[in-house]
């Protein structure tokens, strides 16, 4: 169904897809736009999921749907392809949301249904077993105060893929982030901020930050594998930061010129840092060093090293 086109639903109109049984008769769209109501349902009295795929034509486009997403009988939505799809309306979609490739942006706190403890329809999943090399799954909030839906970063088919979660602009708090694959948390716009209320690592994963804004992890954080810092974005921990033995420290985004009179804070932990980072893999300009202090990691110019 419309896998190579933008499917537009005008405001005040409803488009319903019924009997969308499992993956065999899934709804497949190039993109979704408009301000009406998109409704999908599976087989009545069945536990089979009714799937919707968006981005099927793999086009480099940005589309926005400002209407209502509605679905019953467990209705998963999967973002595929390299396009950007934004949902800025209030949703009632009772199914997990999965970002396999490309970018999914939400512009409303209740873009998807959320029920505390729901078994089938409260998660946003980043990456999956079909996310292969070259794919770039991203889940971003824009102008949203809180993302209640738990976000889970799933092990990808290719280990080189690093899913991205965070904010495109504005200030957003993510209630839960559970990680079983390397992940990057971003605050893309200057003045923006992404806060992760609860971070859970299910494996020895690298966690990195990026963007022109601020990224904060509330509470205590344990990183057994390492951390990826991005110049200009402080990796901020509200509690204590514990790093595993030999945890690698990576640094990206260094500008061509650095001010020798300035000390740059790359990591900050209000409750202190336990354990020592391994800086051996970081290449710095002559005269510059990384130093781990009691509650921070800084980049500074040290006289006498040139």
Tab-separated table of C-alpha atoms in Angstrom:
chain	number	residue	atom	x	y	z
A	1	UNK	CA	0.000	0.000	0.000
A	2	UNK	CA	1.608	3.259	-1.163
A	3	UNK	CA	5.196	2.128	-0.482
A	4	UNK	CA	6.651	4.646	-2.947
A	5	UNK	CA	4.574	7.716	-2.142
A	6	UNK	CA	3.707	10.197	0.579
A	7	UNK	CA	0.297	9.249	1.940
A	8	UNK	CA	-1.522	12.423	2.990
A	9	UNK	CA	-4.538	12.415	5.294
A	10	UNK	CA	-6.185	15.875	5.374
A	11	UNK	CA	-7.284	17.380	8.693
A	12	UNK	CA	-10.758	16.184	9.681
A	13	UNK	CA	-10.439	12.990	7.641
A	14	UNK	CA	-9.804	9.437	8.846
A	15	UNK	CA	-8.031	6.722	6.899
A	16	UNK	CA	-8.551	3.253	8.317
A	17	UNK	CA	-6.686	0.081	7.460
A	18	UNK	CA	-8.261	-3.115	8.770
A	19	UNK	CA	-7.225	-6.750	8.814
A	20	UNK	CA	-3.537	-5.724	8.686
A	21	UNK	CA	-2.521	-9.196	9.773
A	22	UNK	CA	1.086	-9.747	10.891
A	23	UNK	CA	3.779	-8.832	8.375
A	24	UNK	CA	2.090	-10.457	5.397
A	25	UNK	CA	-0.540	-7.756	4.950
A	26	UNK	CA	1.245	-4.877	6.651
A	27	UNK	CA	0.613	-1.257	5.714
A	28	UNK	CA	3.663	0.038	3.813
A	29	UNK	CA	4.059	3.772	3.186
A	30	UNK	CA	6.733	5.955	1.648
A	31	UNK	CA	5.855	8.710	4.133
A	32	UNK	CA	2.877	9.998	6.112
A	33	UNK	CA	1.665	13.609	6.107
A	34	UNK	CA	-1.419	15.713	6.826
A	35	UNK	CA	-3.445	16.389	9.954
A	36	UNK	CA	-6.164	13.747	9.944
A	37	UNK	CA	-6.407	10.387	11.692
A	38	UNK	CA	-4.439	7.303	10.687
A	39	UNK	CA	-6.084	4.167	12.041
A	40	UNK	CA	-4.891	0.583	11.733
A	41	UNK	CA	-6.251	-2.646	13.156
A	42	UNK	CA	-5.514	-6.329	12.850
A	43	UNK	CA	-7.752	-9.344	12.921
A	44	UNK	CA	-10.477	-8.991	15.543
A	45	UNK	CA	-10.149	-11.274	18.557
A	46	UNK	CA	-6.586	-12.105	17.496
A	47	UNK	CA	-3.283	-11.376	19.219
A	48	UNK	CA	-1.535	-10.999	15.876
A	49	UNK	CA	0.106	-7.615	15.367
A	50	UNK	CA	-0.925	-5.182	12.635
A	51	UNK	CA	2.289	-3.624	11.342
A	52	UNK	CA	2.863	-0.240	9.698
A	53	UNK	CA	6.117	0.533	7.868
A	54	UNK	CA	7.022	4.161	7.055
A	55	UNK	CA	9.910	5.136	4.758
A	56	UNK	CA	9.616	2.137	2.456
A	57	UNK	CA	10.867	3.993	-0.649
A	58	UNK	CA	14.182	4.841	1.079
A	59	UNK	CA	13.986	8.437	-0.196
A	60	UNK	CA	15.909	11.354	1.322
A	61	UNK	CA	12.893	13.378	2.412
A	62	UNK	CA	11.433	14.984	5.532
A	63	UNK	CA	7.711	14.512	6.173
A	64	UNK	CA	5.440	15.562	9.031
A	65	UNK	CA	2.175	14.070	10.206
A	66	UNK	CA	0.342	16.417	12.583
A	67	UNK	CA	-2.704	14.234	13.034
A	68	UNK	CA	-3.578	11.285	15.279
A	69	UNK	CA	-1.993	7.852	15.106
A	70	UNK	CA	-4.542	5.283	16.192
A	71	UNK	CA	-4.252	1.511	16.382
A	72	UNK	CA	-5.671	-1.482	18.225
A	73	UNK	CA	-4.808	-5.169	18.636
A	74	UNK	CA	-1.103	-4.320	19.164
A	75	UNK	CA	-0.136	-2.127	16.211
A	76	UNK	CA	3.649	-1.706	15.856
A	77	UNK	CA	5.070	1.090	13.711
A	78	UNK	CA	8.471	0.647	12.067
A	79	UNK	CA	10.548	3.493	10.622
A	80	UNK	CA	12.639	2.191	7.728
A	81	UNK	CA	14.657	3.912	5.013
A	82	UNK	CA	16.935	6.936	5.306
A	83	UNK	CA	14.167	9.571	5.392
A	84	UNK	CA	13.033	11.709	8.330
A	85	UNK	CA	9.460	11.211	9.585
A	86	UNK	CA	8.004	13.544	12.212
A	87	UNK	CA	4.875	12.919	14.289
A	88	UNK	CA	3.687	16.133	15.937
A	89	UNK	CA	0.124	15.190	16.879
A	90	UNK	CA	-1.327	13.299	19.848
A	91	UNK	CA	-1.370	9.557	19.279
A	92	UNK	CA	-3.292	6.490	20.378
A	93	UNK	CA	-1.178	3.863	18.652
A	94	UNK	CA	-1.153	0.742	20.808
A	95	UNK	CA	2.053	-0.844	19.601
A	96	UNK	CA	5.813	-0.607	19.955
A	97	UNK	CA	7.560	1.987	17.793
A	98	UNK	CA	10.737	0.751	16.144
A	99	UNK	CA	13.384	2.811	14.320
A	100	UNK	CA	15.302	0.452	12.048
A	101	UNK	CA	16.843	3.170	9.872
A	102	UNK	CA	16.556	6.898	9.265
A	103	UNK	CA	15.194	9.469	11.688
A	104	UNK	CA	11.949	9.510	13.637
A	105	UNK	CA	11.099	12.836	15.314
A	106	UNK	CA	8.281	13.441	17.790
A	107	UNK	CA	6.826	16.873	18.459
A	108	UNK	CA	4.252	15.894	21.082
A	109	UNK	CA	4.702	14.271	24.512
A	110	UNK	CA	1.876	11.842	23.701
A	111	UNK	CA	2.804	11.152	20.094
A	112	UNK	CA	2.426	7.456	20.929
A	113	UNK	CA	0.285	5.759	23.543
A	114	UNK	CA	1.843	5.226	26.926
A	115	UNK	CA	0.530	3.038	29.731
A	116	UNK	CA	2.797	2.377	32.715
A	117	UNK	CA	3.773	-1.281	32.682
A	118	UNK	CA	2.035	-2.030	29.381
A	119	UNK	CA	3.255	-5.271	27.889
A	120	UNK	CA	2.840	-4.599	24.201
A	121	UNK	CA	2.734	-0.922	23.441
A	122	UNK	CA	4.822	1.467	25.397
A	123	UNK	CA	8.371	1.026	24.059
A	124	UNK	CA	10.372	2.926	21.462
A	125	UNK	CA	12.997	0.520	20.088
A	126	UNK	CA	16.144	1.832	18.394
A	127	UNK	CA	17.791	-0.565	15.980
A	128	UNK	CA	17.082	-4.285	15.629
A	129	UNK	CA	18.338	-7.475	14.081
A	130	UNK	CA	17.735	-6.043	10.589
A	131	UNK	CA	19.708	-2.832	11.176
A	132	UNK	CA	22.785	-3.397	9.015
A	133	UNK	CA	25.982	-1.496	8.165
A	134	UNK	CA	25.337	1.980	6.752
A	135	UNK	CA	21.975	2.409	8.474
A	136	UNK	CA	21.555	5.340	10.884
A	137	UNK	CA	18.593	4.869	13.269
A	138	UNK	CA	17.771	8.063	15.192
A	139	UNK	CA	14.975	8.945	17.616
A	140	UNK	CA	14.733	12.665	18.387
A	141	UNK	CA	12.366	14.926	20.318
A	142	UNK	CA	11.599	18.472	19.197
A	143	UNK	CA	9.836	20.891	21.535
A	144	UNK	CA	8.761	18.073	23.874
A	145	UNK	CA	9.117	18.413	27.660
A	146	UNK	CA	9.010	14.718	28.552
A	147	UNK	CA	9.238	11.435	26.650
A	148	UNK	CA	7.393	8.977	28.884
A	149	UNK	CA	7.799	5.988	26.593
A	150	UNK	CA	10.813	3.882	27.621
A	151	UNK	CA	13.496	3.897	24.913
A	152	UNK	CA	15.413	0.664	24.336
A	153	UNK	CA	18.526	0.474	22.173
A	154	UNK	CA	18.549	-3.023	20.716
A	155	UNK	CA	21.595	-4.971	19.524
A	156	UNK	CA	21.947	-4.257	15.797
A	157	UNK	CA	22.779	-6.793	13.097
A	158	UNK	CA	26.034	-4.908	12.479
A	159	UNK	CA	28.147	-3.856	15.446
A	160	UNK	CA	29.419	-0.754	13.608
A	161	UNK	CA	25.973	0.900	13.838
A	162	UNK	CA	25.537	3.370	16.706
A	163	UNK	CA	21.886	4.414	17.191
A	164	UNK	CA	21.215	8.012	18.226
A	165	UNK	CA	18.674	9.302	20.756
A	166	UNK	CA	18.184	12.863	21.983
A	167	UNK	CA	16.752	16.246	21.043
A	168	UNK	CA	16.655	18.116	17.764
A	169	UNK	CA	15.847	21.341	19.633
A	170	UNK	CA	14.390	22.431	22.960
A	171	UNK	CA	14.714	20.744	26.357
A	172	UNK	CA	13.534	17.172	26.821
A	173	UNK	CA	13.676	14.629	29.634
A	174	UNK	CA	13.656	10.955	28.658
A	175	UNK	CA	12.166	8.837	31.439
A	176	UNK	CA	14.086	5.618	30.705
A	177	UNK	CA	16.911	4.613	28.380
A	178	UNK	CA	17.897	0.940	28.330
A	179	UNK	CA	20.953	0.034	26.274
A	180	UNK	CA	22.240	-3.243	24.839
A	181	UNK	CA	24.169	-1.693	21.929
A	182	UNK	CA	26.550	1.259	21.660
A	183	UNK	CA	24.513	4.487	21.695
A	184	UNK	CA	25.001	8.217	21.190
A	185	UNK	CA	22.900	10.758	23.100
A	186	UNK	CA	22.667	14.163	21.443
A	187	UNK	CA	21.394	17.688	21.955
A	188	UNK	CA	21.742	18.950	18.411
A	189	UNK	CA	20.837	22.640	18.617
A	190	UNK	CA	22.704	25.305	20.556
A	191	UNK	CA	20.858	25.909	23.829
A	192	UNK	CA	19.095	22.542	23.699
A	193	UNK	CA	19.296	19.929	26.451
A	194	UNK	CA	18.646	16.192	26.665
A	195	UNK	CA	18.244	14.675	30.137
A	196	UNK	CA	18.184	10.923	30.710
A	197	UNK	CA	16.376	10.258	33.997
A	198	UNK	CA	17.312	6.570	34.202
A	199	UNK	CA	20.081	4.854	32.229
A	200	UNK	CA	20.364	1.051	32.294
A	201	UNK	CA	23.130	-0.849	30.484
A	202	UNK	CA	22.400	-4.493	29.743
A	203	UNK	CA	25.832	-5.097	28.256
A	204	UNK	CA	29.291	-3.520	28.144
A	205	UNK	CA	28.319	-0.748	25.761
A	206	UNK	CA	29.934	2.548	24.840
A	207	UNK	CA	27.855	5.630	25.582
A	208	UNK	CA	28.783	8.830	23.766
A	209	UNK	CA	27.357	12.341	23.547
A	210	UNK	CA	27.252	14.981	20.837
A	211	UNK	CA	25.631	18.101	19.444
A	212	UNK	CA	25.845	21.798	20.242
A	213	UNK	CA	23.713	21.586	23.404
A	214	UNK	CA	23.908	19.852	26.785
A	215	UNK	CA	23.453	16.169	27.651
A	216	UNK	CA	22.828	15.148	31.254
A	217	UNK	CA	22.379	11.763	32.913
A	218	UNK	CA	20.466	12.153	36.178
A	219	UNK	CA	21.474	10.061	39.170
A	220	UNK	CA	24.369	7.587	39.322
A	221	UNK	CA	25.762	6.106	36.118
A	222	UNK	CA	27.976	3.045	35.603
A	223	UNK	CA	29.854	2.697	32.312
A	224	UNK	CA	31.844	-0.548	32.201
A	225	UNK	CA	33.107	-0.179	28.632
A	226	UNK	CA	33.820	3.508	28.160
A	227	UNK	CA	32.545	6.919	27.234
A	228	UNK	CA	32.592	8.962	24.071
A	229	UNK	CA	32.952	12.687	24.608
A	230	UNK	CA	32.270	15.255	21.932
A	231	UNK	CA	34.053	18.592	22.028
A	232	UNK	CA	31.562	21.319	22.897
A	233	UNK	CA	29.120	18.930	24.602
A	234	UNK	CA	29.766	18.202	28.277
A	235	UNK	CA	28.987	14.641	29.354
A	236	UNK	CA	27.170	15.573	32.580
A	237	UNK	CA	26.217	13.116	35.333
A	238	UNK	CA	23.946	14.290	38.132
A	239	UNK	CA	25.244	11.667	40.583
A	240	UNK	CA	28.322	9.467	40.736
A	241	UNK	CA	30.026	8.200	37.572
A	242	UNK	CA	31.624	4.764	37.847
A	243	UNK	CA	33.839	3.554	35.003
A	244	UNK	CA	35.056	0.017	34.527
A	245	UNK	CA	38.668	-1.084	34.583
A	246	UNK	CA	40.337	-0.020	31.340
A	247	UNK	CA	37.236	1.891	30.185
A	248	UNK	CA	38.189	3.641	26.967
A	249	UNK	CA	37.806	7.393	26.605
A	250	UNK	CA	37.058	8.616	23.077
A	251	UNK	CA	37.005	12.239	21.940
A	252	UNK	CA	35.534	13.598	18.727
A	253	UNK	CA	34.869	16.981	17.173
A	254	UNK	CA	38.086	18.769	18.142
A	255	UNK	CA	38.290	22.123	16.335
A	256	UNK	CA	41.348	23.126	14.319
A	257	UNK	CA	42.242	25.777	16.891
A	258	UNK	CA	42.088	25.591	20.690
A	259	UNK	CA	42.567	28.438	23.155
A	260	UNK	CA	45.621	27.645	25.352
A	261	UNK	CA	44.258	29.929	28.071
A	262	UNK	CA	41.069	27.892	28.422
A	263	UNK	CA	40.404	24.630	30.268
A	264	UNK	CA	37.695	22.592	28.501
A	265	UNK	CA	35.448	20.382	30.660
A	266	UNK	CA	34.483	17.229	28.757
A	267	UNK	CA	32.962	15.123	31.558
A	268	UNK	CA	31.402	16.354	34.786
A	269	UNK	CA	29.977	14.218	37.626
A	270	UNK	CA	28.393	15.932	40.618
A	271	UNK	CA	28.963	12.853	42.797
A	272	UNK	CA	32.532	12.293	41.672
A	273	UNK	CA	34.204	9.773	39.356
A	274	UNK	CA	35.137	6.284	40.517
A	275	UNK	CA	37.670	4.377	38.442
A	276	UNK	CA	40.106	5.650	35.842
A	277	UNK	CA	39.598	6.277	32.141
A	278	UNK	CA	42.052	4.955	29.573
A	279	UNK	CA	43.140	7.954	27.471
A	280	UNK	CA	45.678	6.038	25.377
A	281	UNK	CA	43.495	5.935	22.277
A	282	UNK	CA	43.020	9.709	22.073
A	283	UNK	CA	45.214	11.741	19.721
A	284	UNK	CA	45.647	15.381	20.775
A	285	UNK	CA	47.468	18.421	19.353
A	286	UNK	CA	50.942	19.022	20.741
A	287	UNK	CA	50.942	20.544	24.200
A	288	UNK	CA	47.407	19.426	25.062
A	289	UNK	CA	46.580	16.779	27.666
A	290	UNK	CA	43.556	15.065	29.161
A	291	UNK	CA	43.329	15.052	32.940
A	292	UNK	CA	40.912	13.142	35.128
A	293	UNK	CA	40.099	14.948	38.358
A	294	UNK	CA	37.879	13.934	41.271
A	295	UNK	CA	34.676	15.003	39.550
A	296	UNK	CA	35.556	15.858	35.964
A	297	UNK	CA	37.682	15.201	32.905
A	298	UNK	CA	39.299	18.250	31.344
A	299	UNK	CA	41.297	19.111	28.261
A	300	UNK	CA	44.025	21.661	28.933
A	301	UNK	CA	47.208	23.099	27.513
A	302	UNK	CA	50.266	22.194	29.504
A	303	UNK	CA	53.362	24.387	29.191
A	304	UNK	CA	56.577	22.622	28.448
A	305	UNK	CA	55.119	19.865	26.292
A	306	UNK	CA	56.012	21.498	22.970
